[in-house]
PDB file of C-alpha atoms in Angstrom:
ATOM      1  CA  UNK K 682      38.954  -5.589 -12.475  1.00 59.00           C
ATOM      2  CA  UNK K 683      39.728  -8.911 -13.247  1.00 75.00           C
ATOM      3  CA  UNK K 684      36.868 -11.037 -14.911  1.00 86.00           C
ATOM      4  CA  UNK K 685      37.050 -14.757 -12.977  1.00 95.00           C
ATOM      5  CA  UNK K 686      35.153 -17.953 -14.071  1.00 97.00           C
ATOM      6  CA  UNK K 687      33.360 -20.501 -12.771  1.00 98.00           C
ATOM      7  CA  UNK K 688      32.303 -23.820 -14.070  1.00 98.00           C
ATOM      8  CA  UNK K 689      28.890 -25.650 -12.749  1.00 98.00           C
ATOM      9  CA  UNK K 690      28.304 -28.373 -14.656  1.00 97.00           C
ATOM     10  CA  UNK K 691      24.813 -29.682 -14.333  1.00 95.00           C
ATOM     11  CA  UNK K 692      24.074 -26.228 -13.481  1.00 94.00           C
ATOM     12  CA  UNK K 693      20.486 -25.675 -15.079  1.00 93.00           C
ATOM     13  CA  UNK K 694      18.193 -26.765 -12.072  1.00 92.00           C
ATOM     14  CA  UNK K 695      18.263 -28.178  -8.639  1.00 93.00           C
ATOM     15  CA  UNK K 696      21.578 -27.679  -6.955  1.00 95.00           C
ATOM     16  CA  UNK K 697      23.872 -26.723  -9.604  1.00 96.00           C
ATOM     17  CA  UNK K 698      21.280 -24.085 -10.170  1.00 96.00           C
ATOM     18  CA  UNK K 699      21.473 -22.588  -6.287  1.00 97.00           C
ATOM     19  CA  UNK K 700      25.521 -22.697  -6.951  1.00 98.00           C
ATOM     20  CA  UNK K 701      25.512 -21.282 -10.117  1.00 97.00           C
ATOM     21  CA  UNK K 702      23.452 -18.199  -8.209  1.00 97.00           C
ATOM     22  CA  UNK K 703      25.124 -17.997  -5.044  1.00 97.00           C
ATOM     23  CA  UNK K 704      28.933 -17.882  -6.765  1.00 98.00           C
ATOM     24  CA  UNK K 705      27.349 -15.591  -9.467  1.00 96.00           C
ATOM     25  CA  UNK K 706      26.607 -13.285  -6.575  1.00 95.00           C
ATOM     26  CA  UNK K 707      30.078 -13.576  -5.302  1.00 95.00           C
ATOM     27  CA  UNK K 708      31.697 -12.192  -8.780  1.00 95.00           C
ATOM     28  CA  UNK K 709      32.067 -14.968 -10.633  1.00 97.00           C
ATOM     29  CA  UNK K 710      31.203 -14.876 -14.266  1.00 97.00           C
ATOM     30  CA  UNK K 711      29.538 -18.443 -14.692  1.00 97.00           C
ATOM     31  CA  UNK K 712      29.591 -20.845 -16.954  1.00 98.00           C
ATOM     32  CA  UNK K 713      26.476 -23.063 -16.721  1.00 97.00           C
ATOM     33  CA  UNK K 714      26.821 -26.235 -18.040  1.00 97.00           C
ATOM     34  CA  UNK K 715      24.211 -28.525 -19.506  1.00 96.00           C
ATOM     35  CA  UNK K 716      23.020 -31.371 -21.653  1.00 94.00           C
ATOM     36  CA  UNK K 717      19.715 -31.374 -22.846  1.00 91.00           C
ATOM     37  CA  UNK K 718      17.720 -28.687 -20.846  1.00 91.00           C
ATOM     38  CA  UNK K 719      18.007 -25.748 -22.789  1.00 93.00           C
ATOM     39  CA  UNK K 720      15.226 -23.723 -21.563  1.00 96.00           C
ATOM     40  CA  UNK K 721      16.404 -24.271 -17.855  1.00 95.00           C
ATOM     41  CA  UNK K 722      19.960 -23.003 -18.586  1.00 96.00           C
ATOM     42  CA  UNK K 723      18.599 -20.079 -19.981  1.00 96.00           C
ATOM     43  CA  UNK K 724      16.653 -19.384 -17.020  1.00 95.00           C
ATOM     44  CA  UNK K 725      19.667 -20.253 -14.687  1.00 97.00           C
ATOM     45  CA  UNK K 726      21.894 -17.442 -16.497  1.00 97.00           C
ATOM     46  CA  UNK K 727      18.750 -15.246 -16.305  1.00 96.00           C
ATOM     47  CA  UNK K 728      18.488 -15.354 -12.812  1.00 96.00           C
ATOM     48  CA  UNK K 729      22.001 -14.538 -12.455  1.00 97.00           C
ATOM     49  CA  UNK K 730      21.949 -11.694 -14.772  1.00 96.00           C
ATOM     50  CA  UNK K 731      18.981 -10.103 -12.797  1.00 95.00           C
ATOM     51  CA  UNK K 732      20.794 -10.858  -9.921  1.00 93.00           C
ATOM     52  CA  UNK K 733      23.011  -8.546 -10.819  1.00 93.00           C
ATOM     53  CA  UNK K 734      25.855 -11.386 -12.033  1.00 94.00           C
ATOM     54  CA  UNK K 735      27.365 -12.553 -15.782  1.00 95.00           C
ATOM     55  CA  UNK K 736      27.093 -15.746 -17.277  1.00 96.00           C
ATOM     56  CA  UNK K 737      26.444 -18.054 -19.608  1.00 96.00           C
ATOM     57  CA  UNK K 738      25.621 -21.210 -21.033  1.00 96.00           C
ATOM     58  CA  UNK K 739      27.773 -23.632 -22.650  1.00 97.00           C
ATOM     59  CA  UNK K 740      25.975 -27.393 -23.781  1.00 97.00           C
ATOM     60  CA  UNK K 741      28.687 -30.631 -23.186  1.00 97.00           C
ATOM     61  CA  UNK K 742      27.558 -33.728 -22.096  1.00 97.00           C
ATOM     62  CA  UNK K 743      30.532 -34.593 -19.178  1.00 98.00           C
ATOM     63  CA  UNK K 744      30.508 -37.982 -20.187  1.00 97.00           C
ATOM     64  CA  UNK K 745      31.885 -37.727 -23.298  1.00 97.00           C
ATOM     65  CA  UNK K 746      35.339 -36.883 -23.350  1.00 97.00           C
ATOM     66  CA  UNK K 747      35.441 -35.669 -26.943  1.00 98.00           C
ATOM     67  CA  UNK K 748      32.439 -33.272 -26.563  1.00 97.00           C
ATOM     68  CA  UNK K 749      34.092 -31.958 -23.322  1.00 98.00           C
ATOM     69  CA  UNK K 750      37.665 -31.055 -24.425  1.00 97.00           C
ATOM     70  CA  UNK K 751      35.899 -29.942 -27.986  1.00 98.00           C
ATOM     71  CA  UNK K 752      33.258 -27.781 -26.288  1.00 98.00           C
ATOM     72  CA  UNK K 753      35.944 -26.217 -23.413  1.00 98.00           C
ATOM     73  CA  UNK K 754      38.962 -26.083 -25.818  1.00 97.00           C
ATOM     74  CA  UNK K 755      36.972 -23.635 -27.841  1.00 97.00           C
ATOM     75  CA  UNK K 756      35.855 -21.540 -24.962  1.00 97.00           C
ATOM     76  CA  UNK K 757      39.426 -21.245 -23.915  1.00 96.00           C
ATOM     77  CA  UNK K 758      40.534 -19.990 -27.516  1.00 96.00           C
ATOM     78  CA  UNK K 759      37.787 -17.621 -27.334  1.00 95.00           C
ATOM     79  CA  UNK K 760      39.335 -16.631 -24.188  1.00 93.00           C
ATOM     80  CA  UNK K 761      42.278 -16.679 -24.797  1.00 90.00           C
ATOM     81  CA  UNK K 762      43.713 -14.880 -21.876  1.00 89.00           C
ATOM     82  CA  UNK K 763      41.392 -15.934 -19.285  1.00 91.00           C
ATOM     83  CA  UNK K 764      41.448 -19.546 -17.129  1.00 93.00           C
ATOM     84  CA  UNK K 765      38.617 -21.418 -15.202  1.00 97.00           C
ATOM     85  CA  UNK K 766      39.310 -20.480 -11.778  1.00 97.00           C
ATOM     86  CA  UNK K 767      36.528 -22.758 -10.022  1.00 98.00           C
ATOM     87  CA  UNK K 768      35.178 -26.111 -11.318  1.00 98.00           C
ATOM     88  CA  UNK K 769      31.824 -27.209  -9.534  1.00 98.00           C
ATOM     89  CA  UNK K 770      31.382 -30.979 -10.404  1.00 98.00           C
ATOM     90  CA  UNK K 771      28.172 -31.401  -9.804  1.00 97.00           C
ATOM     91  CA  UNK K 772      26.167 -33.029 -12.793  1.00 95.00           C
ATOM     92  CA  UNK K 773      24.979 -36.618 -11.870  1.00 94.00           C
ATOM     93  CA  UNK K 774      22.622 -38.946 -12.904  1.00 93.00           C
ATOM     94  CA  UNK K 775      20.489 -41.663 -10.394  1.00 91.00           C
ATOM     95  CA  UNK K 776      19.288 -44.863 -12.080  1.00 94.00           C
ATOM     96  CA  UNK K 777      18.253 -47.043  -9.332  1.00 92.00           C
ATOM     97  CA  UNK K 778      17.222 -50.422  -9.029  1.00 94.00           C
ATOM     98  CA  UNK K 779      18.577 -53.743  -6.937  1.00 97.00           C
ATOM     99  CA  UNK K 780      21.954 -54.856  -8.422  1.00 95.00           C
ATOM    100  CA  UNK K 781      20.829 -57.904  -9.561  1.00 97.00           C
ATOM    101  CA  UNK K 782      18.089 -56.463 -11.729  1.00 97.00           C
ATOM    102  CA  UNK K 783      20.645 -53.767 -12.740  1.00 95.00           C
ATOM    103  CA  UNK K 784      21.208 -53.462 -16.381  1.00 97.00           C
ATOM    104  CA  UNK K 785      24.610 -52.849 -17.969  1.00 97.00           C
ATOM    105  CA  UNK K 786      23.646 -49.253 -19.339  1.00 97.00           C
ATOM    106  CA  UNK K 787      21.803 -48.530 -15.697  1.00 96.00           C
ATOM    107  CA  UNK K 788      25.728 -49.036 -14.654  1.00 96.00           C
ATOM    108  CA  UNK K 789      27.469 -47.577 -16.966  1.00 97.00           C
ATOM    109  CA  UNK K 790      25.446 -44.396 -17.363  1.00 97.00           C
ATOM    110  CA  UNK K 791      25.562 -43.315 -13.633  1.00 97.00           C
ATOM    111  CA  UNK K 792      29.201 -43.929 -13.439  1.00 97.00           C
ATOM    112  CA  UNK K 793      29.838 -42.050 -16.672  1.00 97.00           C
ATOM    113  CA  UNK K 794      28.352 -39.356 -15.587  1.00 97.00           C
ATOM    114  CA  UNK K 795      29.686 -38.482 -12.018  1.00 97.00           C
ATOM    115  CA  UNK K 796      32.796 -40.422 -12.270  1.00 97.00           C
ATOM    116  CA  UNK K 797      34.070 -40.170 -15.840  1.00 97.00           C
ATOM    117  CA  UNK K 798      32.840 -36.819 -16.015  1.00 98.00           C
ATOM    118  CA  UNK K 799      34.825 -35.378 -12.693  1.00 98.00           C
ATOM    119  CA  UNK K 800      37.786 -36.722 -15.144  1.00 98.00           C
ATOM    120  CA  UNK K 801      36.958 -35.501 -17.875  1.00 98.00           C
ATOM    121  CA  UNK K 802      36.356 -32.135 -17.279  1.00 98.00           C
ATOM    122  CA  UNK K 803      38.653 -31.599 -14.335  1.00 98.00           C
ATOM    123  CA  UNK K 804      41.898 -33.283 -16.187  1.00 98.00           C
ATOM    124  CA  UNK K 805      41.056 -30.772 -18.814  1.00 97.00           C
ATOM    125  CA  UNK K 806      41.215 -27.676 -16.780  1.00 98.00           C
ATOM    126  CA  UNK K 807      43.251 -28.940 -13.945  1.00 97.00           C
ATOM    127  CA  UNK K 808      46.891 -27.634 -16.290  1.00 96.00           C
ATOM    128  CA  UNK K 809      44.812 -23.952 -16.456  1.00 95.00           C
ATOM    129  CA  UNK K 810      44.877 -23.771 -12.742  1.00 97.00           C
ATOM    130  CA  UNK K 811      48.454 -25.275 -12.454  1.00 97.00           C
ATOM    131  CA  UNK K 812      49.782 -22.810 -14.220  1.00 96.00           C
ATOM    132  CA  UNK K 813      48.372 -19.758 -12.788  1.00 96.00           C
ATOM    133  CA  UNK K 814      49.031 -21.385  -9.388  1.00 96.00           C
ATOM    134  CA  UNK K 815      45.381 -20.845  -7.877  1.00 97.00           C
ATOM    135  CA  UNK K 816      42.270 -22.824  -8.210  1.00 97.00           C
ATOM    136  CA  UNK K 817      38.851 -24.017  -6.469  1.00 98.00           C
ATOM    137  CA  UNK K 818      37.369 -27.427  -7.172  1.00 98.00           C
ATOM    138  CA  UNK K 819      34.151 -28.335  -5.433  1.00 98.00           C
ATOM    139  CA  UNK K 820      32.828 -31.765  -6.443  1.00 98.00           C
ATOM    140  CA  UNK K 821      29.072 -32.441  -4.806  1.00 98.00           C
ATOM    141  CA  UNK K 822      28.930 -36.060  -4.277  1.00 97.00           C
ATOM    142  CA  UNK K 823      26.268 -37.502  -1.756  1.00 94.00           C
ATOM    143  CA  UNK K 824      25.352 -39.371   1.380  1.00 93.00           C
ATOM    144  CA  UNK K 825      25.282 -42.159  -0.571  1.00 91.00           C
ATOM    145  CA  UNK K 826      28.757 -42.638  -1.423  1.00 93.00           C
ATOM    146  CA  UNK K 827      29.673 -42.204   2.124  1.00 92.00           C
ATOM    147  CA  UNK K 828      27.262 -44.657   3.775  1.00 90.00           C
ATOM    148  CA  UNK K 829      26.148 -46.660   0.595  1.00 90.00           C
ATOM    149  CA  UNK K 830      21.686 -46.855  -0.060  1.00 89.00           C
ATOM    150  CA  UNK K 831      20.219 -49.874  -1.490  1.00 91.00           C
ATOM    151  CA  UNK K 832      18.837 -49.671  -4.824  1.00 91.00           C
ATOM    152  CA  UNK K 833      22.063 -47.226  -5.286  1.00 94.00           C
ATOM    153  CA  UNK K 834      24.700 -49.797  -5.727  1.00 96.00           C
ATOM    154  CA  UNK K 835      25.608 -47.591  -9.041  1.00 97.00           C
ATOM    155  CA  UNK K 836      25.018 -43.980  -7.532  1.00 96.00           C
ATOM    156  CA  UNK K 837      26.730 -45.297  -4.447  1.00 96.00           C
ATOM    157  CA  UNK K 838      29.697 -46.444  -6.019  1.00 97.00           C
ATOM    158  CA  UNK K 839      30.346 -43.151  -8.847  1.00 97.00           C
ATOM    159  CA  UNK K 840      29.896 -40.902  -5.852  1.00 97.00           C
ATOM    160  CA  UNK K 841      32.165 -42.882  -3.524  1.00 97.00           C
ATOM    161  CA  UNK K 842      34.562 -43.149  -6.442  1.00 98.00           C
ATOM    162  CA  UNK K 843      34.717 -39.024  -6.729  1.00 98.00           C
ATOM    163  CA  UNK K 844      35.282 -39.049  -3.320  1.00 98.00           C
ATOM    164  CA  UNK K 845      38.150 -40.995  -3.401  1.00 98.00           C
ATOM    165  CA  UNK K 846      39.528 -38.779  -6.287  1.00 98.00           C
ATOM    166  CA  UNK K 847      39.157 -35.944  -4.221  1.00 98.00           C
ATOM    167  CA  UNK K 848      41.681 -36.882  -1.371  1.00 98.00           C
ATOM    168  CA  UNK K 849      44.033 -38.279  -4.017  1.00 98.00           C
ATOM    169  CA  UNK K 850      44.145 -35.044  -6.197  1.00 98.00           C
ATOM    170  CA  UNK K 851      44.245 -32.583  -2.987  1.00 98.00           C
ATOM    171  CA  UNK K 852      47.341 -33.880  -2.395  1.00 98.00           C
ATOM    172  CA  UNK K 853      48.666 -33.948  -5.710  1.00 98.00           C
ATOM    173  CA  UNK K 854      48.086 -29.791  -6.495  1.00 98.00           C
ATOM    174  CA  UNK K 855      48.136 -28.171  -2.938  1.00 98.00           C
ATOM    175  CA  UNK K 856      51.376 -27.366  -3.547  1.00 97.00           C
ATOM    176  CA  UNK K 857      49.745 -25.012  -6.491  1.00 97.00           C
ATOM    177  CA  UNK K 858      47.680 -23.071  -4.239  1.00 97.00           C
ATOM    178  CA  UNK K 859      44.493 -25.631  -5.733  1.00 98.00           C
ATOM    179  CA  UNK K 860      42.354 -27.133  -3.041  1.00 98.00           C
ATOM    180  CA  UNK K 861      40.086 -29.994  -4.457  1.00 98.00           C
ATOM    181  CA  UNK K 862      36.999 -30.761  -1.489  1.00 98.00           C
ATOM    182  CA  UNK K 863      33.518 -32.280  -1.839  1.00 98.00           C
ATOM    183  CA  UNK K 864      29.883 -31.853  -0.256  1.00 98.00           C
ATOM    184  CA  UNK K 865      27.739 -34.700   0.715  1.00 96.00           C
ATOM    185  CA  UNK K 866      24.096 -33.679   0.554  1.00 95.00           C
ATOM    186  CA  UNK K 867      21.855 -35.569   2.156  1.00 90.00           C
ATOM    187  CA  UNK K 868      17.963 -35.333   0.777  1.00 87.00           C
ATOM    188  CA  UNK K 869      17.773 -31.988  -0.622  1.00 89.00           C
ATOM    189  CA  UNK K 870      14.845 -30.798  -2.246  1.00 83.00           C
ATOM    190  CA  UNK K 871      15.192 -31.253  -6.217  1.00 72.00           C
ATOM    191  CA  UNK K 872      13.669 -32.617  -8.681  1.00 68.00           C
ATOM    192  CA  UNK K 873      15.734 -36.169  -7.967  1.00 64.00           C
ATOM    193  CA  UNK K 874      14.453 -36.124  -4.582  1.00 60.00           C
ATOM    194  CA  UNK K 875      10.469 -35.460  -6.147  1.00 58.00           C
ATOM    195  CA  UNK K 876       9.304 -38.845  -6.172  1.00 64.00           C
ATOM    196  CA  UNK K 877      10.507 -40.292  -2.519  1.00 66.00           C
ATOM    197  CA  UNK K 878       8.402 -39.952   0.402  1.00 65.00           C
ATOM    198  CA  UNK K 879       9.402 -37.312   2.114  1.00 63.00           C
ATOM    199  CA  UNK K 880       7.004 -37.552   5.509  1.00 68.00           C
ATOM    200  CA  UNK K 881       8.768 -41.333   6.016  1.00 71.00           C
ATOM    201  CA  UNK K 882      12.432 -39.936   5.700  1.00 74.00           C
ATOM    202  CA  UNK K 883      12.042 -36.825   7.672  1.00 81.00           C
ATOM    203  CA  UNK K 884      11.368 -39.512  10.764  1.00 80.00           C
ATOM    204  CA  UNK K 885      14.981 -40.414  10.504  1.00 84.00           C
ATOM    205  CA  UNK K 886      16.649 -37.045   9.877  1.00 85.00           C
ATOM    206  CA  UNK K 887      17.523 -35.425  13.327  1.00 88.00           C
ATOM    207  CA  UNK K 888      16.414 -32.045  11.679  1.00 86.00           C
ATOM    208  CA  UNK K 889      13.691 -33.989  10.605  1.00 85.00           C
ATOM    209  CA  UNK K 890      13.337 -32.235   7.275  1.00 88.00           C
ATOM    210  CA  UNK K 891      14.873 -32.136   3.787  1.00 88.00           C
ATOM    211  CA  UNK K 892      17.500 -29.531   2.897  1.00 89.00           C
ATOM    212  CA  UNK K 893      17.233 -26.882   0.415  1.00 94.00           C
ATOM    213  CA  UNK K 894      19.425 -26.360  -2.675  1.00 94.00           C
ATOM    214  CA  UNK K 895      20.611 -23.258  -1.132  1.00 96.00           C
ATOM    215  CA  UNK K 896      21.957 -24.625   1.844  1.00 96.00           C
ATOM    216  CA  UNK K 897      24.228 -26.648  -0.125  1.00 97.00           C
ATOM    217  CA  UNK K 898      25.171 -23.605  -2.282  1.00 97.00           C
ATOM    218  CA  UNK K 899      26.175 -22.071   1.134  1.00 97.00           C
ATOM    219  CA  UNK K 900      28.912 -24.768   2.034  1.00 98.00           C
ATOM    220  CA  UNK K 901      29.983 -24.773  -1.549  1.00 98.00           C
ATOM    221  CA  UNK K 902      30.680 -20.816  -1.826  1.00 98.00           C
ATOM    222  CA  UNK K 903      32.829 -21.280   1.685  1.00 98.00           C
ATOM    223  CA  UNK K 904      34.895 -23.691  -0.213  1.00 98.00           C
ATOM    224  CA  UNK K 905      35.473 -21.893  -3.100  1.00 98.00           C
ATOM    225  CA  UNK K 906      36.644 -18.363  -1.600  1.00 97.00           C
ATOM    226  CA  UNK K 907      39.857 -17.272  -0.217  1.00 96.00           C
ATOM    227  CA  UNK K 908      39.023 -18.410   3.079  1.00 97.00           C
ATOM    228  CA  UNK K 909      38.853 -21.419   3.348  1.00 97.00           C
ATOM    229  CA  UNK K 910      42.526 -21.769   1.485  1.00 97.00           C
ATOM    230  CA  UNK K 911      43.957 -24.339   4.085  1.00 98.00           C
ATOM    231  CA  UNK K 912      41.161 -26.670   3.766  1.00 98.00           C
ATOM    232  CA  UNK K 913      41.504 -29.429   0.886  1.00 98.00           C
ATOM    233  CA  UNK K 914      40.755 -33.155   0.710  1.00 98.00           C
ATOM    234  CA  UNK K 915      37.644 -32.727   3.060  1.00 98.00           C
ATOM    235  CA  UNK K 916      33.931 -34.184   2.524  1.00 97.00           C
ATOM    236  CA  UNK K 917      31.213 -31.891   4.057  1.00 97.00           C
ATOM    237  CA  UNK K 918      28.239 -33.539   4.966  1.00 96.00           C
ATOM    238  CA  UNK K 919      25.050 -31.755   4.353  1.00 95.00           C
ATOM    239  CA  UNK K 920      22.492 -34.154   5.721  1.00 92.00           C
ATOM    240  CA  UNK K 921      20.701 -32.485   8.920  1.00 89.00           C
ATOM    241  CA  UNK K 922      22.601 -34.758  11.191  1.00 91.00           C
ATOM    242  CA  UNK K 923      21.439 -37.973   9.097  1.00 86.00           C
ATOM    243  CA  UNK K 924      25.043 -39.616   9.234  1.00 75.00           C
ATOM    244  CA  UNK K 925      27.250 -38.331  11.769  1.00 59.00           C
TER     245      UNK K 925
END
């Protein structure tokens, strides 16, 4: 049988990690992408392996586009006959504050990291997929770059950015049998969502709780498979009814 790969990126903890899982139980060997977190990557690919899945880790930092294409152009002559079927966007940053007390780097950073780094990875892969005619990308962006949060000018603005890249480059590959969609959590319970209080936003969620990681996963692995091959360009909000 045919071995097909998956990229998370951020895919050590929080949602990447319930991805990395659920598409790991789907067949997919994984390829969990981090930065820093070593210790959490290794648990990520352990939980797949005991789940009965095959991955494993592989360190770039998404918003460099030297490490990226060094770190992935390796991979692929290790493998040489193999492509990245599915790209899961998903690392991000949050570095919030008002925009006038915003520093440069506070900018820059955030943007880097969920904007630049869609690009860089996805430009890499993106000729992979062409080629072979068939490919899956899934880029989690937020409620916040659909309805904009204050103190998030920067987070607002990367994640509404990868949304607009998403309806541009569905069009530009569904002749190729790619579809290129996006989910919008709302709160989710991770470790960026930790330090807000979560009694005071559950008022305003219809649901009136916080989603789980998994939930998310759930909506991504849809997206991914062979069923849901005449969907592209779409944002699906995972919010509990927050913004509809």
């Amino acid at each position: 049988m045919e071995k097909k790969y998956a990229l998370v990126t951020g895919g050590s903890r929080g949602i990447g990690r319930a991805i990395a899982l659920k598409l790991g139980s789907m067949g997919y060997h994984i390829l969990v992408n981090y930065v820093s977190n070593e210790i959490e990557a290794d648990q990520t690919v352990q939980f797949i392996v005991d789940n009965g899945g095959d991955a494993e880790k592989i360190r770039f930092n998404v918003a460099n586009q030297v490490e990226v294409e060094t770190v992935l152009g390796a991979w692929l002559i290790s493998n040489k006959t193999e492509y990245i079927e599915v790209i899961i966007n998903n690392a991000g940053i949050k570095k919030d504050n008002l925009l006038m007390w915003m520093t440069n780097e506070e900018w820059r950073s955030v943007l880097d990291t969920s904007l630049e780094g869609f690009f860089n990875v996805t430009r890499f892969l993106l000729k992979g997929m062409l080629v072979k005619r068939y490919g899956r990308i899934v880029n989690v962006v937020s409620l916040s770059g659909v309805k904009g949060m204050s103190g998030q000018t920067n987070y607002s603005a990367a994640k509404a950015g990868v949304i607009g890249a998403t309806k541009a480059l569905a069009q530009e590959v569904a002749k190729r049998k790619i579809t290129v969609n996006a989910v919008a959590p709302g709160f989710i319970h991770t470790d960026m969502t930790s330090d807000i209080e979560a009694e005071q936003y559950k008022k305003i969620i219809p649901m009136e709780r916080f989603g789980q990681p998994e939930e998310v996963a759930a909506a991504v692995a849809f997206l991914v498979s062979r069923e849901a091959s005449y969907i592209t360009g779409e944002v699906i909000h995972i919010n509990g009814g927050l913004y509809t």
